[in-house]
C-alpha positions as a printed NumPy array, in Angstrom:
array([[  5.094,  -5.645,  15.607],
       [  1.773,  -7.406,  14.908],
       [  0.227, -10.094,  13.338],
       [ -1.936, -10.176,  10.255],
       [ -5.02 , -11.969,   9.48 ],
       [ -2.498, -14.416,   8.204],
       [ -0.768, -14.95 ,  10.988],
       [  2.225, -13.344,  10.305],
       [  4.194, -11.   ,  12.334],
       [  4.842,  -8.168,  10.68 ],
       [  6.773,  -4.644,  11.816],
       [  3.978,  -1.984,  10.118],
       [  6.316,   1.011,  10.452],
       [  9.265,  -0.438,   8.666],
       [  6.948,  -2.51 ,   6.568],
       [  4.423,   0.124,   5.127],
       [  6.799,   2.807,   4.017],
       [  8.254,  -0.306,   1.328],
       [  4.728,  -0.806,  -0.123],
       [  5.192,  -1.361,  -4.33 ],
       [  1.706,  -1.461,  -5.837],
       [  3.045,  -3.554,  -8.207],
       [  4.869,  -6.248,  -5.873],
       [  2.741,  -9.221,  -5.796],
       [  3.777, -10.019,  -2.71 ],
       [  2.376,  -6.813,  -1.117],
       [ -1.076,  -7.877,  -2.01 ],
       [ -1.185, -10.055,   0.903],
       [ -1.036,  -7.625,   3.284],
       [ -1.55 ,  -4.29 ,   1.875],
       [ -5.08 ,  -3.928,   3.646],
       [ -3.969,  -4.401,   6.868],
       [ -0.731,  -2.171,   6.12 ],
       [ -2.978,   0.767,   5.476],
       [ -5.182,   0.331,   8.233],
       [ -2.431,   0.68 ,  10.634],
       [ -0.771,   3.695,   8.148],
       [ -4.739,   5.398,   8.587],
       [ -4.121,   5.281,  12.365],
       [ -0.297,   5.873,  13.269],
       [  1.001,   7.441,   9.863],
       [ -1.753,   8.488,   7.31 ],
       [  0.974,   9.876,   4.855],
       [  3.81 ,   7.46 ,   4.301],
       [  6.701,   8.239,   2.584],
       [  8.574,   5.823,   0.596],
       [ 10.377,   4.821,  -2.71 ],
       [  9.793,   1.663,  -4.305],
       [ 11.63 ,   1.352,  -7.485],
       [  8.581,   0.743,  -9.561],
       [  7.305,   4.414,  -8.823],
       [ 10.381,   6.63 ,  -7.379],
       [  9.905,   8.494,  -4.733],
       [  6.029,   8.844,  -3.651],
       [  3.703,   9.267,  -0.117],
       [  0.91 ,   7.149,   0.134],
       [ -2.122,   9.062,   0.75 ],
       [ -4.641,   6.443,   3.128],
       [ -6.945,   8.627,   4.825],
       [-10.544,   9.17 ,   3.289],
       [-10.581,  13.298,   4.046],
       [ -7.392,  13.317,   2.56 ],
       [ -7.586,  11.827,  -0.055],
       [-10.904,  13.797,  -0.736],
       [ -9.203,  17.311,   0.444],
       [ -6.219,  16.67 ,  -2.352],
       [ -8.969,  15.565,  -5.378],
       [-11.347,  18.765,  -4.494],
       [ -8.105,  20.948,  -4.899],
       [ -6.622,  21.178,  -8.102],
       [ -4.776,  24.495,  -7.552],
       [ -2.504,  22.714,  -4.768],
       [ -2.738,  19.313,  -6.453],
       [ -1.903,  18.848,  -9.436],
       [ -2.629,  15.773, -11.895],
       [ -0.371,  17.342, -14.338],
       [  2.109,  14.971, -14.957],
       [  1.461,  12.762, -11.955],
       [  0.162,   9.164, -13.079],
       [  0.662,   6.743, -10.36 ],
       [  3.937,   5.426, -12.249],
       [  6.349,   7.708, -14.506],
       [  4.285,   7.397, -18.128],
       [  6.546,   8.973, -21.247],
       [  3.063,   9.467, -22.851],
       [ -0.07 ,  12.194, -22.019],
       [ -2.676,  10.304, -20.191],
       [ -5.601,  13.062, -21.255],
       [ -8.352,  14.028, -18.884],
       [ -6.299,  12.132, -16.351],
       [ -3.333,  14.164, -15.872],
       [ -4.758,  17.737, -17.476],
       [ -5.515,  20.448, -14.437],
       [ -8.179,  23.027, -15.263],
       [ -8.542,  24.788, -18.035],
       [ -7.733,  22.046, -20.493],
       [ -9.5  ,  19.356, -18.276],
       [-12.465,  21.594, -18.619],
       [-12.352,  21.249, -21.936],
       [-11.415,  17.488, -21.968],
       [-14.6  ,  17.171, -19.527],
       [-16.828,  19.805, -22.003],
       [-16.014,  17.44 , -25.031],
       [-16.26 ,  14.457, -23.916],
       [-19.115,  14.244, -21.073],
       [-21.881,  14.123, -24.021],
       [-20.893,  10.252, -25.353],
       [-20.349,   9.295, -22.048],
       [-23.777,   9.904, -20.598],
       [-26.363,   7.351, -18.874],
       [-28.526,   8.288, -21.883],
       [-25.703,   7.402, -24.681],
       [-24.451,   4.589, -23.001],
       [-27.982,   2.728, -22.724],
       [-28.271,   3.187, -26.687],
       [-26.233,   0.123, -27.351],
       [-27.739,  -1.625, -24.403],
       [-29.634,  -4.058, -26.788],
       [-25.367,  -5.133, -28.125],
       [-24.843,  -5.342, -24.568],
       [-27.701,  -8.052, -23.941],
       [-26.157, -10.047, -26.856],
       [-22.705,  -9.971, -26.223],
       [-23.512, -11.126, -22.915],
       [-25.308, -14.03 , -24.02 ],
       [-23.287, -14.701, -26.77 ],
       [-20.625, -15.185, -24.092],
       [-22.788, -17.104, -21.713],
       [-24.263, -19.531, -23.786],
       [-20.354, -20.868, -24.542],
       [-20.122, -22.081, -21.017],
       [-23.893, -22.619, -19.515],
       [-23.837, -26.202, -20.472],
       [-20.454, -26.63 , -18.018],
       [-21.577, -25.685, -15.057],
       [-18.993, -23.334, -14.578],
       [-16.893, -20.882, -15.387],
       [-13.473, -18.761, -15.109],
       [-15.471, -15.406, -14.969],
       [-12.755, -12.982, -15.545],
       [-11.398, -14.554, -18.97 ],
       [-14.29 , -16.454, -20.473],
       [-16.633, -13.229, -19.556],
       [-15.684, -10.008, -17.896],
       [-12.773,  -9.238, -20.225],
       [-14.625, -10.418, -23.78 ],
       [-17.77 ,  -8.735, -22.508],
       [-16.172,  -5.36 , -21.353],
       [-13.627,  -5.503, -24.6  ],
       [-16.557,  -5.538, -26.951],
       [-18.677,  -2.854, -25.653],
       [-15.432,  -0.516, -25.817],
       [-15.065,  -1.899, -29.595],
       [-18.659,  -1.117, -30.608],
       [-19.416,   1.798, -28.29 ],
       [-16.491,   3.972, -27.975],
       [-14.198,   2.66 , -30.855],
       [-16.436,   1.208, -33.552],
       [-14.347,  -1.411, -34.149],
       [-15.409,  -4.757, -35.408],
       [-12.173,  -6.468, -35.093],
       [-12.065,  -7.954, -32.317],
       [ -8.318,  -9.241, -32.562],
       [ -7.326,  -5.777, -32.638],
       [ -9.382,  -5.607, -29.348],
       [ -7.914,  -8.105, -27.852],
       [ -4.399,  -7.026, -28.896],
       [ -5.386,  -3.65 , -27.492],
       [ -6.818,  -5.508, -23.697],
       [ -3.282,  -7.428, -23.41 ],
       [ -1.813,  -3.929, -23.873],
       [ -4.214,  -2.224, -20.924],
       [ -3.109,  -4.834, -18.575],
       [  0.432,  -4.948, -18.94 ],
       [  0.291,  -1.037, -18.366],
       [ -1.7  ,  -1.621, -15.534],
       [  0.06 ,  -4.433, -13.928],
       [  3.811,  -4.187, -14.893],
       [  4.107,  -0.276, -16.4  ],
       [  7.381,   0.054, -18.738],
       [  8.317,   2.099, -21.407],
       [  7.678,  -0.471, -24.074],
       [  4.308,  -1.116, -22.735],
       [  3.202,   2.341, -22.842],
       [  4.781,   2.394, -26.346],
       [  2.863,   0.234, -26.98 ],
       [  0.094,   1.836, -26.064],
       [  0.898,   5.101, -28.148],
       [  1.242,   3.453, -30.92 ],
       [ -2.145,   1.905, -30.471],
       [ -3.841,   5.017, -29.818],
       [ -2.353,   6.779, -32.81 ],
       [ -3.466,   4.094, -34.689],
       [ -7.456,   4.489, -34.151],
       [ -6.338,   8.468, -34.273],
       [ -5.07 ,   8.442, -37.588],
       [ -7.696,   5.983, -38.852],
       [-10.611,   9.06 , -37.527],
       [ -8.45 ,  12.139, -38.674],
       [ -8.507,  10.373, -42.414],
       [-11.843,   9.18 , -42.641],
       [-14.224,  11.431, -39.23 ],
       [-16.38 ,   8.736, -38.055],
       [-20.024,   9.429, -38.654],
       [-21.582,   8.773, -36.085],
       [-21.394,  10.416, -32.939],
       [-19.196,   9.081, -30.428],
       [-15.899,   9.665, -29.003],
       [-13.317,   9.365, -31.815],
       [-15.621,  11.611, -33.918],
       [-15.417,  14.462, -30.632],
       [-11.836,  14.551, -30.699],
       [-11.178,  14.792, -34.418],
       [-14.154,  17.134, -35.437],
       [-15.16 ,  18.928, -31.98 ],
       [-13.772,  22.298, -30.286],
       [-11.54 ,  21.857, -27.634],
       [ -9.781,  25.251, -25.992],
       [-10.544,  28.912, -26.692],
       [-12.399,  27.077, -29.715],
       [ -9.058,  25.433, -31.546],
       [ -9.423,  21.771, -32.315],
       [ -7.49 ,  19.222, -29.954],
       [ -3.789,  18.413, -30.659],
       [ -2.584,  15.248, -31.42 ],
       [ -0.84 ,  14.239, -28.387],
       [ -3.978,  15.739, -26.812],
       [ -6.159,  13.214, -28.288],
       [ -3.772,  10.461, -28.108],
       [ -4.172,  11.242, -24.581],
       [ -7.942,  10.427, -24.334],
       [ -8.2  ,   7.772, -26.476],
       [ -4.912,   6.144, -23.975],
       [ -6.921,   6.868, -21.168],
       [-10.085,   5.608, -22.633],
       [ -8.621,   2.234, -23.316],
       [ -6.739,   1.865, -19.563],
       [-10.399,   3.052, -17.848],
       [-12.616,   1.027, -20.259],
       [-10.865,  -2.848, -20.723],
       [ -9.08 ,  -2.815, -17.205],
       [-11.663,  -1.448, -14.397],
       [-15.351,  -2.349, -15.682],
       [-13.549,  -5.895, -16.274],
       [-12.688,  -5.991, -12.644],
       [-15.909,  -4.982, -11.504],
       [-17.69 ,  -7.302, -12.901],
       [-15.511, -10.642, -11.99 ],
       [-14.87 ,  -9.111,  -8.227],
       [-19.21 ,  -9.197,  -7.575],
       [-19.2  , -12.256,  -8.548],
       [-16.442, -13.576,  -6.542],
       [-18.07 , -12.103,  -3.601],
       [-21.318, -13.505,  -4.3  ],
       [-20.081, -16.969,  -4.722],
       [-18.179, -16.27 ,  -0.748],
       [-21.853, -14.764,   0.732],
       [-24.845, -16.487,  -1.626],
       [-27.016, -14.399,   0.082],
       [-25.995, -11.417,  -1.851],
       [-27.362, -12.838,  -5.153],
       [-30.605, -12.275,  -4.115],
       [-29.685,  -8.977,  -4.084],
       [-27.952,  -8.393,  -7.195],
       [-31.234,  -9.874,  -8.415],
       [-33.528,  -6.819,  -7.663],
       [-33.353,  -4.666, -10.302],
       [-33.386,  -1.413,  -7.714],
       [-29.727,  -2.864,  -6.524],
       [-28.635,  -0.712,  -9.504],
       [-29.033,   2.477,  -6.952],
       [-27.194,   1.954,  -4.082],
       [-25.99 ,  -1.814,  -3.804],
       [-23.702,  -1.322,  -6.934],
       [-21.967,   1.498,  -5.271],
       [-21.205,  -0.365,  -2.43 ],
       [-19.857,  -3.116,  -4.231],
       [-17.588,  -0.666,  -5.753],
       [-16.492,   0.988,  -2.413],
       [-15.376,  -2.265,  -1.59 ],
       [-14.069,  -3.326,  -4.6  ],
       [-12.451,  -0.716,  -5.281],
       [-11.407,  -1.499,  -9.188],
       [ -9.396,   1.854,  -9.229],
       [ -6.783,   1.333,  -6.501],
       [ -5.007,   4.488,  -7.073],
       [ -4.542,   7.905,  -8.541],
       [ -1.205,  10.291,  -8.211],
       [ -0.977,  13.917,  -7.628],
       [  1.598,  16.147,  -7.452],
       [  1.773,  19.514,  -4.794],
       [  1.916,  23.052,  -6.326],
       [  3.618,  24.471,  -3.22 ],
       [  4.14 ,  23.51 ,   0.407],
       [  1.507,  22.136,   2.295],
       [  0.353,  19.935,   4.947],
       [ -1.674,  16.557,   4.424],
       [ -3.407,  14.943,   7.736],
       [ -1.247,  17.268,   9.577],
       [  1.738,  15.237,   7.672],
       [  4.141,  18.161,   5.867],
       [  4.52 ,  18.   ,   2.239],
       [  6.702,  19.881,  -0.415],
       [  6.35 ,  21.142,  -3.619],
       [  6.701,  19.412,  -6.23 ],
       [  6.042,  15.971,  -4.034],
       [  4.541,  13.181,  -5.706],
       [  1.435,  11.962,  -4.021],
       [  0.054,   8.721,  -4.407],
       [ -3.903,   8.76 ,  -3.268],
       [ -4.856,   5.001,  -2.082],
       [ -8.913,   5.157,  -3.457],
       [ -9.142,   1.415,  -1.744],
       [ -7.769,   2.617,   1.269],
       [ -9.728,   5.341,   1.595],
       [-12.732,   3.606,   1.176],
       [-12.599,   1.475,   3.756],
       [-11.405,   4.346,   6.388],
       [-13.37 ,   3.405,   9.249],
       [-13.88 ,   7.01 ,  10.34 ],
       [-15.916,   7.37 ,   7.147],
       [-17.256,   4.067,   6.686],
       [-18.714,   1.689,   9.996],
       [-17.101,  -1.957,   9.598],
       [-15.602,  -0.757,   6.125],
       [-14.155,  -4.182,   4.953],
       [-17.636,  -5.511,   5.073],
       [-21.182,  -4.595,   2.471],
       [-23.379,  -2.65 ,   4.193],
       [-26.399,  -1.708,   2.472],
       [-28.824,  -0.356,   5.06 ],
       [-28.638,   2.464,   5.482],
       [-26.724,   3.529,   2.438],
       [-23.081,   4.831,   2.361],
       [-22.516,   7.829,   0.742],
       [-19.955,   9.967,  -0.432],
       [-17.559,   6.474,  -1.809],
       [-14.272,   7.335,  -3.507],
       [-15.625,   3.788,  -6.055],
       [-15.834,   6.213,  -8.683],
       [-13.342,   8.912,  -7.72 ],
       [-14.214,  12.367,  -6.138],
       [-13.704,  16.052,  -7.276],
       [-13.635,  17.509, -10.726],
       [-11.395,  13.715, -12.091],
       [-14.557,  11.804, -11.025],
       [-14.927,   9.054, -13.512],
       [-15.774,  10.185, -16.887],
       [-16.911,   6.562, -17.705],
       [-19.05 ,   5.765, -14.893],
       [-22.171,   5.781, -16.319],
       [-21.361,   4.098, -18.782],
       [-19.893,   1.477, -16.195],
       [-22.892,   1.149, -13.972],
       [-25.186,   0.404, -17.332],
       [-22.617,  -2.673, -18.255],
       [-22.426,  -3.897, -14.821],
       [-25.878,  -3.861, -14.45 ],
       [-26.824,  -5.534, -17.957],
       [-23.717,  -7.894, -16.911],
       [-25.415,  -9.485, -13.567],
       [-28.949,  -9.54 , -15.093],
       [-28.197, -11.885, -18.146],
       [-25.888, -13.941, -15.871],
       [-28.66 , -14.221, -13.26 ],
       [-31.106, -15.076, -15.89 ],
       [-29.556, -18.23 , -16.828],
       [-27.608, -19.341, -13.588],
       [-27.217, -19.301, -10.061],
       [-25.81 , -20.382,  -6.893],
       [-22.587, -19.142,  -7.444],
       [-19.718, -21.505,  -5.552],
       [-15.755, -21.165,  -5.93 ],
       [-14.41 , -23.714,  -8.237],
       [-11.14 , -23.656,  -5.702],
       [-10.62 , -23.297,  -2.032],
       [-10.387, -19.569,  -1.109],
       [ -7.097, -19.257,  -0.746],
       [ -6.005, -20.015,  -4.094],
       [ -7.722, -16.862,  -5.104],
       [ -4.94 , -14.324,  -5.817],
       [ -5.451, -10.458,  -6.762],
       [ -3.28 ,  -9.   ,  -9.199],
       [ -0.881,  -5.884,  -8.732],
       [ -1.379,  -2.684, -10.627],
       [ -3.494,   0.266, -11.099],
       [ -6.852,  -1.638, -10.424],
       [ -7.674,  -4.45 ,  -7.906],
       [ -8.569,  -7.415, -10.293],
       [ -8.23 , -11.221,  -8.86 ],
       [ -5.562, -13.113, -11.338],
       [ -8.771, -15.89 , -11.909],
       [-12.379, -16.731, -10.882],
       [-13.447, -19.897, -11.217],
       [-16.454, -20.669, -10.423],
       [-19.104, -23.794, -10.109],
       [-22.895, -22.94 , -10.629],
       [-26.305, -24.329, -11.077],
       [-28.675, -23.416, -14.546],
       [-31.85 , -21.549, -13.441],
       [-34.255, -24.203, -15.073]])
């Protein structure tokens, strides 16, 4: 028995084991829940209705060991909640994630990302100039999710209608935050939607829908429907939910430590600042796996055909790994963060991630600054899910004159 940072006394080993990633209530202490699991019980073993029965995977090595071995855990099958629909690259082992990952990796470079940088810039100010004149903001709704919504639409989707964007974004989150089967019927039916409109009329230019209909895919046979379903589900739960996050968790932080926007400010933060922001962020929160055989996990026995759940924000803030992990460090550089994912599932989309984060903060930080919470600090609530996203930010600011 212990208390939190919140003062409440709390019983971690008959606590921890009860952890729901999508309880709200288990936001409010799940950092402190995994710090003691890291120390006294790295794997925990538990079943929360939401997921069935699942061990929580805290450690950073771990976690790391199970992503870098795909033969003993596999991703087949194994999102972090029971979905009735394929998930593509996501839960595909080797050798059709190779081929996913061969497809795919070409419109999802640094290089293809930054040719619609200039749409980037004026979405982004498009979006600012409707709330400049305020003085502040709610940076999650009135930016992040418009901003990240249509660079998906004219990147990835070429879509110009934006309602069926923002149909598609209230979609994403109610998969991430409340999984059921209507919501991921939902989002079939979605992603058949933009499939059928590409296997009728092959988009010309390149891009993702145009790689799935028209590219090779295994032993050179095109991709199957549920196959490419798969992706383009994927595509949307990776591209509205995470980079949305992101974007509205830096700035929360830099309205609780000002001194960071300095920071954010020099253009070289874009090398190893962002990362860091991400380790602690952590928009991904978790991944699943599932073991191939019986094995052991932090010394922790596990059996075949047991469904792993691998805590990414818990393992990046493993204090073995990282020095004061629930604080930014930037000198010297951390390396090696799980912000991104690690093995051969590393983020498919981080590229193009880093380029809309980084074109996100410098248009911001063009026109405002001084960053302050529009509310005290503890009305700032994260939601439950797949990612870490707060529910809100509002924030107060000053124009740069």
């Amino acid at each position: 028995m212990s208390a939190g940072g919140d003062g409440v006394e709390r019983d971690w080993a008959s606590l921890v084991p009860t952890f729901d990633m999508f309880d709200p209530e288990h936001e409010d202490w799940k950092y402190e829940g995994f710090a003691w699991a890291r120390e006294h019980c790295p794997v925990i073993h538990g079943s929360p209705p939401s997921t069935g029965p699942r061990s929580i995977v805290t450690r950073y090595a771990d976690v790391r060991q199970i992503l870098e071995d795909p033969e003993t855990f596999s991703s087949a099958g194994s999102p972090p909640v029971p979905a009735p629909i394929r998930l593509g690259a996501l839960d595909a082992d080797p050798p059709e994630h190779t081929a996913f990952r061969r497809l795919l990796n070409p419109v999802f470079t640094r290089q293809f990302a930054l040719q619609f940088e200039p749409d980037m810039r004026a979405y982004a100010r498009e979006l600012i100039d409707a709330w400049v004149d305020r003085g502040e903001v709610e940076m999650l709704g009135e930016f992040a999710s418009p901003y990240v919504a249509r660079i998906l639409a004219r990147m990835v989707f070429d879509e110009t209608d934006m309602a069926k964007m923002e149909r598609a974004k209230q979609v994403v989150i109610r998969v991430a935050e409340r999984p059921d089967d209507e919501g991921f019927f939902d989002l079939a039916v979605l992603s058949a939607e933009y499939l059928a409109a590409a296997i009728d009329n092959p988009p010309e230019r390149e891009g993702m829908l145009r790689q799935l209909v028209t590219g090779e895919f295994l032993d050179g046979k095109p991709m199957t429907e549920d196959q490419a379903m798969g992706a383009i589900a994927s595509t949307f739960l990776g591209g509205l939910d995470t980079s949305r996050s992101a974007i509205a968790a830096i700035c929360l932080l830099i309205a609780q430590q000002p001194e960071l926007e300095a920071r954010v400010r020099d253009p070289r933060w874009i090398r190893n600042d962002m990362d860091e922001f991400i380790r602690l962020i952590s928009p991904v929160a978790s991944l699943g796996r599932i073991a191939t055989r019986d094995t052991e996990v932090g010394g922790c026995p596990v059996k075949q055909g047991e469904h792993l759940l691998l805590r990414f924000d818990s393992a990046n803030r493993d204090e073995t790994k990282f020095p004061n992990a629930d604080q930014l460090q930037f000198e010297p550089p951390r390396t090696g963060t799980a912000g991104f994912g690690l093995g051969i599932h590393r983020c498919i989309g981080m590229h193009l991630a880093r380029v809309q984060i980084a074109v996100a903060m410098e248009e911001i930080f063009a026109r405002v600054t001084n960053f302050k919470l529009a509310v005290a600090p503890e009305e700032i609530s994260w939601a439950p899910g797949i990612a870490n996203c707060p529910h809100a930010v509002p924030l107060r600011f000053d124009r740069v004159l």
